[in-house]
mmCIF file of C-alpha atoms and ligand atoms in Angstrom:
data_model
loop_
_atom_site.group_PDB
_atom_site.id
_atom_site.type_symbol
_atom_site.label_atom_id
_atom_site.label_comp_id
_atom_site.label_asym_id
_atom_site.label_seq_id
_atom_site.Cartn_x
_atom_site.Cartn_y
_atom_site.Cartn_z
ATOM 1 C CA MET A 1 -1.889 11.389 -11.356
ATOM 2 C CA ASN A 2 -3.127 10.368 -14.995
ATOM 3 C CA LYS A 3 -6.631 9.322 -14.163
ATOM 4 C CA LYS A 4 -6.975 8.912 -18.019
ATOM 5 C CA LEU A 5 -4.145 5.862 -16.862
ATOM 6 C CA ARG A 6 -4.750 4.951 -13.989
ATOM 7 C CA LYS A 7 -6.851 4.086 -11.078
ATOM 8 C CA ALA A 8 -6.549 6.480 -7.831
ATOM 9 C CA VAL A 9 -6.156 5.261 -4.930
ATOM 10 C CA ILE A 10 -5.905 5.737 -1.368
ATOM 11 C CA ALA A 11 -5.278 3.861 1.642
ATOM 12 C CA GLY A 12 -5.097 3.478 4.768
ATOM 13 C CA ASN A 13 -2.633 1.177 7.077
ATOM 14 C CA TRP A 14 -4.048 1.998 10.249
ATOM 15 C CA LYS A 15 -0.632 -0.147 11.674
ATOM 16 C CA MET A 16 -1.186 -1.621 15.439
ATOM 17 C CA ASN A 17 -3.726 0.830 15.981
ATOM 18 C CA LYS A 18 -7.383 0.656 16.796
ATOM 19 C CA ASN A 19 -9.576 -1.509 19.237
ATOM 20 C CA ARG A 20 -12.645 -3.200 17.053
ATOM 21 C CA ALA A 21 -14.846 -0.541 19.149
ATOM 22 C CA GLU A 22 -12.313 2.152 17.711
ATOM 23 C CA ALA A 23 -12.364 0.575 14.904
ATOM 24 C CA LYS A 24 -16.667 0.562 14.523
ATOM 25 C CA ALA A 25 -16.521 3.840 14.605
ATOM 26 C CA LEU A 26 -13.546 5.393 12.655
ATOM 27 C CA ILE A 27 -15.231 3.645 9.812
ATOM 28 C CA GLU A 28 -18.902 5.441 10.812
ATOM 29 C CA GLU A 29 -17.362 8.611 10.506
ATOM 30 C CA LEU A 30 -15.322 7.921 7.986
ATOM 31 C CA LYS A 31 -18.517 6.604 5.616
ATOM 32 C CA PRO A 32 -19.959 10.068 4.992
ATOM 33 C CA LEU A 33 -16.990 11.904 3.822
ATOM 34 C CA VAL A 34 -15.941 9.571 1.535
ATOM 35 C CA LYS A 35 -19.062 8.274 -0.452
ATOM 36 C CA ASP A 36 -18.912 10.852 -3.079
ATOM 37 C CA ALA A 37 -14.974 9.779 -3.589
ATOM 38 C CA ASP A 38 -13.436 9.451 -7.082
ATOM 39 C CA CYS A 39 -10.174 7.172 -6.062
ATOM 40 C CA GLY A 40 -10.345 3.768 -4.427
ATOM 41 C CA VAL A 41 -10.364 4.023 -0.911
ATOM 42 C CA ILE A 42 -9.188 0.756 0.938
ATOM 43 C CA VAL A 43 -8.412 0.177 5.181
ATOM 44 C CA CYS A 44 -5.850 -2.574 6.305
ATOM 45 C CA VAL A 45 -6.475 -2.717 9.621
ATOM 46 C CA PRO A 46 -5.557 -5.409 12.197
ATOM 47 C CA PHE A 47 -6.446 -8.596 11.276
ATOM 48 C CA THR A 48 -8.386 -8.382 15.177
ATOM 49 C CA ASP A 49 -10.258 -5.226 13.033
ATOM 50 C CA LEU A 50 -10.855 -7.821 9.674
ATOM 51 C CA GLU A 51 -14.789 -8.566 10.934
ATOM 52 C CA THR A 52 -15.575 -5.753 12.387
ATOM 53 C CA VAL A 53 -14.710 -3.660 9.977
ATOM 54 C CA LEU A 54 -15.847 -5.793 6.499
ATOM 55 C CA ALA A 55 -19.428 -5.581 8.621
ATOM 56 C CA ALA A 56 -19.182 -1.553 8.813
ATOM 57 C CA THR A 57 -17.508 -1.176 5.065
ATOM 58 C CA GLU A 58 -20.393 -3.445 4.336
ATOM 59 C CA GLY A 59 -22.396 -1.550 1.089
ATOM 60 C CA SER A 60 -20.013 1.226 0.870
ATOM 61 C CA ASN A 61 -17.133 2.854 -1.197
ATOM 62 C CA ILE A 62 -14.332 1.744 1.242
ATOM 63 C CA CYS A 63 -12.650 -1.630 0.667
ATOM 64 C CA VAL A 64 -10.806 -3.627 3.549
ATOM 65 C CA GLY A 65 -7.074 -4.950 3.935
ATOM 66 C CA ALA A 66 -5.061 -7.042 5.871
ATOM 67 C CA GLN A 67 -1.690 -5.622 6.571
ATOM 68 C CA ASN A 68 0.419 -8.832 6.153
ATOM 69 C CA CYS A 69 -0.248 -12.132 4.814
ATOM 70 C CA HIS A 70 2.124 -15.943 5.324
ATOM 71 C CA PHE A 71 3.124 -17.358 1.836
ATOM 72 C CA ALA A 72 2.126 -21.089 2.894
ATOM 73 C CA PRO A 73 -1.544 -22.391 2.943
ATOM 74 C CA SER A 74 -1.658 -23.370 6.498
ATOM 75 C CA GLY A 75 0.025 -25.298 8.319
ATOM 76 C CA ALA A 76 2.736 -24.910 11.653
ATOM 77 C CA PHE A 77 3.475 -21.565 10.925
ATOM 78 C CA THR A 78 1.876 -19.981 14.391
ATOM 79 C CA GLY A 79 1.254 -16.728 14.640
ATOM 80 C CA GLU A 80 0.642 -16.445 10.863
ATOM 81 C CA ILE A 81 -2.292 -16.101 8.717
ATOM 82 C CA ALA A 82 -2.985 -17.774 5.875
ATOM 83 C CA ALA A 83 -3.905 -15.808 2.433
ATOM 84 C CA THR A 84 -7.018 -18.006 1.480
ATOM 85 C CA MET A 85 -8.400 -17.115 5.301
ATOM 86 C CA LEU A 86 -8.438 -13.925 4.497
ATOM 87 C CA THR A 87 -10.257 -14.065 1.455
ATOM 88 C CA GLU A 88 -12.336 -16.520 2.368
ATOM 89 C CA MET A 89 -13.742 -13.754 4.886
ATOM 90 C CA GLY A 90 -14.129 -11.409 2.295
ATOM 91 C CA VAL A 91 -11.080 -9.244 2.221
ATOM 92 C CA GLU A 92 -9.968 -7.827 -0.859
ATOM 93 C CA TYR A 93 -6.204 -6.534 -0.033
ATOM 94 C CA VAL A 94 -3.361 -7.245 1.621
ATOM 95 C CA VAL A 95 0.212 -4.987 2.229
ATOM 96 C CA LEU A 96 3.239 -6.928 1.783
ATOM 97 C CA GLY A 97 6.530 -6.093 2.454
ATOM 98 C CA HIS A 98 6.105 -2.780 4.524
ATOM 99 C CA SER A 99 9.092 -1.700 5.718
ATOM 100 C CA GLU A 100 8.600 -1.739 9.399
ATOM 101 C CA ARG A 101 8.163 -5.856 8.836
ATOM 102 C CA ARG A 102 11.347 -5.637 7.095
ATOM 103 C CA GLN A 103 12.800 -3.548 9.527
ATOM 104 C CA TYR A 104 11.349 -5.608 12.757
ATOM 105 C CA PHE A 105 10.250 -8.849 11.178
ATOM 106 C CA GLY A 106 12.672 -10.326 8.940
ATOM 107 C CA GLU A 107 10.560 -9.557 5.774
ATOM 108 C CA THR A 108 13.189 -9.820 2.980
ATOM 109 C CA ASP A 109 12.917 -9.213 -0.846
ATOM 110 C CA VAL A 110 12.716 -13.348 -1.335
ATOM 111 C CA THR A 111 9.794 -13.349 1.044
ATOM 112 C CA VAL A 112 7.724 -10.924 -0.257
ATOM 113 C CA ASN A 113 8.121 -12.065 -3.025
ATOM 114 C CA LYS A 114 6.538 -15.874 -1.702
ATOM 115 C CA ARG A 115 4.215 -13.803 0.386
ATOM 116 C CA LEU A 116 3.043 -12.024 -3.193
ATOM 117 C CA ARG A 117 2.433 -15.367 -4.997
ATOM 118 C CA ALA A 118 0.328 -17.146 -1.919
ATOM 119 C CA ALA A 119 -1.836 -13.559 -2.482
ATOM 120 C CA LEU A 120 -2.564 -13.685 -6.140
ATOM 121 C CA ASP A 121 -3.272 -17.369 -6.339
ATOM 122 C CA ALA A 122 -5.562 -16.831 -3.201
ATOM 123 C CA GLY A 123 -7.445 -13.804 -4.925
ATOM 124 C CA LEU A 124 -6.146 -11.404 -3.159
ATOM 125 C CA LYS A 125 -4.964 -7.677 -4.309
ATOM 126 C CA PRO A 126 -1.911 -7.807 -3.229
ATOM 127 C CA ILE A 127 -0.464 -3.568 -2.312
ATOM 128 C CA VAL A 128 3.736 -3.956 -2.146
ATOM 129 C CA CYS A 129 5.896 -1.319 -0.222
ATOM 130 C CA VAL A 130 9.946 -1.101 -1.570
ATOM 131 C CA GLY A 131 11.329 1.939 -0.357
ATOM 132 C CA GLU A 132 14.716 2.817 0.648
ATOM 133 C CA LEU A 133 16.522 3.966 4.093
ATOM 134 C CA LEU A 134 17.974 7.026 4.492
ATOM 135 C CA GLU A 135 21.845 5.579 3.855
ATOM 136 C CA GLN A 136 20.729 3.918 0.843
ATOM 137 C CA ARG A 137 19.950 7.727 -0.253
ATOM 138 C CA GLU A 138 22.384 9.929 0.906
ATOM 139 C CA GLN A 139 24.801 6.367 -0.883
ATOM 140 C CA GLY A 140 23.176 7.824 -4.158
ATOM 141 C CA VAL A 141 21.824 3.945 -4.405
ATOM 142 C CA THR A 142 18.016 4.389 -3.907
ATOM 143 C CA ALA A 143 17.315 3.821 -7.670
ATOM 144 C CA GLU A 144 19.707 0.860 -7.517
ATOM 145 C CA VAL A 145 17.388 -0.164 -4.139
ATOM 146 C CA VAL A 146 14.126 0.203 -5.217
ATOM 147 C CA GLY A 147 14.328 -1.297 -8.756
ATOM 148 C CA MET A 148 15.487 -5.191 -6.730
ATOM 149 C CA GLN A 149 13.425 -4.628 -4.571
ATOM 150 C CA THR A 150 10.867 -4.195 -7.830
ATOM 151 C CA ARG A 151 12.193 -6.513 -9.608
ATOM 152 C CA ILE A 152 12.110 -9.021 -6.722
ATOM 153 C CA ALA A 153 8.926 -8.967 -5.315
ATOM 154 C CA LEU A 154 7.944 -9.404 -9.385
ATOM 155 C CA GLY A 155 9.624 -12.675 -9.534
ATOM 156 C CA GLY A 156 7.033 -15.072 -11.869
ATOM 157 C CA VAL A 157 3.988 -12.110 -11.564
ATOM 158 C CA SER A 158 2.476 -12.337 -14.740
ATOM 159 C CA ALA A 159 1.478 -9.005 -16.798
ATOM 160 C CA GLU A 160 -2.683 -9.677 -16.310
ATOM 161 C CA GLU A 161 -1.456 -10.801 -12.533
ATOM 162 C CA LEU A 162 0.107 -7.259 -12.633
ATOM 163 C CA LYS A 163 -3.537 -5.779 -12.798
ATOM 164 C CA ASN A 164 -4.278 -6.803 -9.266
ATOM 165 C CA ILE A 165 -1.416 -4.873 -7.796
ATOM 166 C CA ILE A 166 -0.827 -1.598 -6.604
ATOM 167 C CA ILE A 167 2.936 -0.575 -5.377
ATOM 168 C CA ALA A 168 3.823 1.412 -2.922
ATOM 169 C CA TYR A 169 6.565 3.397 -2.455
ATOM 170 C CA GLU A 170 7.381 4.075 1.039
ATOM 171 C CA PRO A 171 10.924 5.869 1.314
ATOM 172 C CA VAL A 172 11.982 4.546 4.647
ATOM 173 C CA TRP A 173 13.294 7.667 6.190
ATOM 174 C CA ALA A 174 9.477 9.220 5.452
ATOM 175 C CA ILE A 175 7.463 6.688 7.691
ATOM 176 C CA GLY A 176 5.635 8.258 10.684
ATOM 177 C CA THR A 177 8.864 11.233 10.978
ATOM 178 C CA GLY A 178 6.948 13.670 10.076
ATOM 179 C CA LYS A 179 9.561 14.178 6.893
ATOM 180 C CA THR A 180 7.826 13.716 3.875
ATOM 181 C CA ALA A 181 9.970 13.397 0.016
ATOM 182 C CA THR A 182 9.104 16.235 -1.486
ATOM 183 C CA ALA A 183 6.346 16.211 -4.161
ATOM 184 C CA ASP A 184 9.647 16.168 -7.079
ATOM 185 C CA GLN A 185 11.557 13.124 -5.273
ATOM 186 C CA ALA A 186 8.408 11.095 -4.959
ATOM 187 C CA GLY A 187 7.669 11.758 -8.354
ATOM 188 C CA GLU A 188 11.081 11.004 -9.400
ATOM 189 C CA VAL A 189 10.880 7.238 -7.565
ATOM 190 C CA CYS A 190 7.061 6.327 -8.648
ATOM 191 C CA GLY A 191 8.361 7.088 -11.953
ATOM 192 C CA LEU A 192 11.676 5.315 -11.975
ATOM 193 C CA ILE A 193 9.828 2.149 -10.498
ATOM 194 C CA ARG A 194 6.917 2.668 -13.969
ATOM 195 C CA ALA A 195 10.259 2.377 -15.830
ATOM 196 C CA THR A 196 11.230 -0.349 -14.380
ATOM 197 C CA VAL A 197 7.904 -2.155 -14.773
ATOM 198 C CA ALA A 198 8.102 -1.194 -18.120
ATOM 199 C CA ASP A 199 11.054 -3.146 -18.726
ATOM 200 C CA LEU A 200 9.854 -6.505 -17.592
ATOM 201 C CA TYR A 201 5.809 -6.127 -18.754
ATOM 202 C CA GLY A 202 5.922 -3.199 -21.753
ATOM 203 C CA LYS A 203 4.920 -0.091 -21.642
ATOM 204 C CA GLU A 204 1.443 -0.561 -21.782
ATOM 205 C CA ALA A 205 1.681 -2.586 -18.547
ATOM 206 C CA ALA A 206 3.191 0.135 -16.872
ATOM 207 C CA ASP A 207 0.815 2.992 -17.294
ATOM 208 C CA GLY A 208 -2.231 0.806 -16.171
ATOM 209 C CA LEU A 209 -0.234 0.103 -12.382
ATOM 210 C CA THR A 210 -1.419 2.327 -9.717
ATOM 211 C CA ILE A 211 2.007 3.712 -7.859
ATOM 212 C CA GLN A 212 1.419 5.096 -4.465
ATOM 213 C CA TYR A 213 3.984 7.637 -2.359
ATOM 214 C CA GLY A 214 3.354 7.014 1.833
ATOM 215 C CA GLY A 215 5.012 8.440 3.875
ATOM 216 C CA SER A 216 4.176 11.471 6.498
ATOM 217 C CA MET A 217 1.808 12.001 3.700
ATOM 218 C CA ASN A 218 -0.618 14.050 5.404
ATOM 219 C CA ALA A 219 -4.037 16.671 4.606
ATOM 220 C CA GLY A 220 -2.170 19.749 3.507
ATOM 221 C CA ASN A 221 0.783 18.141 1.539
ATOM 222 C CA ALA A 222 -1.326 15.501 -0.472
ATOM 223 C CA ALA A 223 -2.147 17.717 -3.114
ATOM 224 C CA GLU A 224 1.585 18.992 -4.191
ATOM 225 C CA LEU A 225 2.188 15.275 -3.463
ATOM 226 C CA LEU A 226 -0.801 13.573 -6.072
ATOM 227 C CA ALA A 227 0.049 16.672 -9.014
ATOM 228 C CA GLN A 228 3.021 14.559 -9.453
ATOM 229 C CA GLU A 229 2.500 12.402 -12.736
ATOM 230 C CA ASP A 230 3.232 8.765 -11.626
ATOM 231 C CA VAL A 231 1.896 9.543 -8.097
ATOM 232 C CA ASP A 232 -1.400 7.435 -8.333
ATOM 233 C CA GLY A 233 -2.359 7.603 -4.659
ATOM 234 C CA GLY A 234 -1.340 7.398 -0.971
ATOM 235 C CA LEU A 235 -0.352 4.805 1.937
ATOM 236 C CA ILE A 236 -1.649 5.687 4.647
ATOM 237 C CA GLY A 237 -0.190 5.704 8.127
ATOM 238 C CA GLY A 238 -0.365 8.187 10.966
ATOM 239 C CA ALA A 239 -3.024 10.684 8.968
ATOM 240 C CA ALA A 240 -5.915 7.735 8.293
ATOM 241 C CA LEU A 241 -5.935 7.158 12.103
ATOM 242 C CA LYS A 242 -8.254 10.182 11.828
ATOM 243 C CA ALA A 243 -11.343 10.369 9.408
ATOM 244 C CA PRO A 244 -11.104 14.426 8.866
ATOM 245 C CA ASP A 245 -7.057 14.302 8.407
ATOM 246 C CA PHE A 246 -7.943 10.505 5.669
ATOM 247 C CA SER A 247 -11.017 12.673 4.384
ATOM 248 C CA ALA A 248 -9.004 15.289 3.299
ATOM 249 C CA ILE A 249 -6.373 12.879 1.908
ATOM 250 C CA VAL A 250 -8.961 11.487 -0.440
ATOM 251 C CA ALA A 251 -10.812 14.960 -0.970
ATOM 252 C CA ALA A 252 -7.074 15.560 -2.736
ATOM 253 C CA ALA A 253 -7.250 12.723 -4.626
ATOM 254 C CA SER A 254 -10.427 13.130 -6.375
ATOM 255 C CA LYS A 255 -10.107 16.152 -7.669
HETATM 256 P P1 13P B 1 3.021 7.518 7.937
HETATM 257 O O1 13P B 1 1.970 8.539 6.950
HETATM 258 O O2 13P B 1 2.796 7.397 9.327
HETATM 259 O O3 13P B 1 4.483 8.094 7.588
HETATM 260 O O4 13P B 1 3.645 5.917 7.492
HETATM 261 C C1 13P B 1 3.363 5.856 6.291
HETATM 262 C C2 13P B 1 2.905 4.492 5.811
HETATM 263 O O5 13P B 1 4.111 3.510 6.412
HETATM 264 C C3 13P B 1 1.612 3.431 5.291
HETATM 265 O O6 13P B 1 1.948 2.711 5.658
#
C-alpha cells in the first residue's frame, strides 16, 4: 500500500452466498468491528440482498456493491440487471469481469469493456477484475494476459473516469483454492497493471489508482500482501463471509 498516493480499499465479494436474514446478521456483526477503519470498506452482495444490506449499512462506513451489471440500459435481456437499476437503489460499486463470470458465463474482455461503459455512465464505481489462468502463468504469459485484459477493459475510458475505477488482480489459480499468490507475485503483477495504466494515462493517474489483490486472501496473509507497494487492498471471497475474518483484513489495511 502507499496511502500517501492512493486509497486502500478492502472489498468483500460474497458471491452466491447469504440470504437476506444472513446478510443482515453479517452486516450487524461487521459494523462495530470496522467502524474505525482507515481504509475503504465495501461489501459486494447478491442482487437479492442489496436492499437489505443498503438499509443495514445506512449511516455506517460500509459501502455497498453489486457483482455484475448488464451493458444495455434496458430491454430483452432475461435475467440481467441494468446499471441504472443499481444506482436507482443507491448502490455505489459493481464488480465487473470476475473470473467466475468469464469462466462460467461467457464474459470476455470485450463484454467487460461494454459493462464498464454502462456502469460509468450510470455513475457506478466499477471494481474490474483481471487475472491469469494457471496454464498462462506456467507458460510465462501472465504479463501479456493481464496487460491485455487491462487495456481492453479500459478502452474508451477517460482519465477523469479512471478516478472512479478500482482494478482487482485475481490470479484464477488462487481463487477459492487456498493457494495464495506470494506477496512478491502479487506485488509484481499489481505493478505491471500500474505500468500499463501509466502507459495509457500517465504516471500521475496510475499512481492514484487503487489496485487490489484477490485470491485466498485472509486474516493470516493480508498484512504481508498489503505490505507490497502496489497492493492497495483486497477483494475477498471466502473470508468475507465471516465478520471476524473480514474485519481482521480491514484492520491489516488500516495500519
Ligand atoms: P477467495 O478469497 O474465496 O479465494 O475468492 C477471491 C475472489 O474471487 C474475490 O472476488
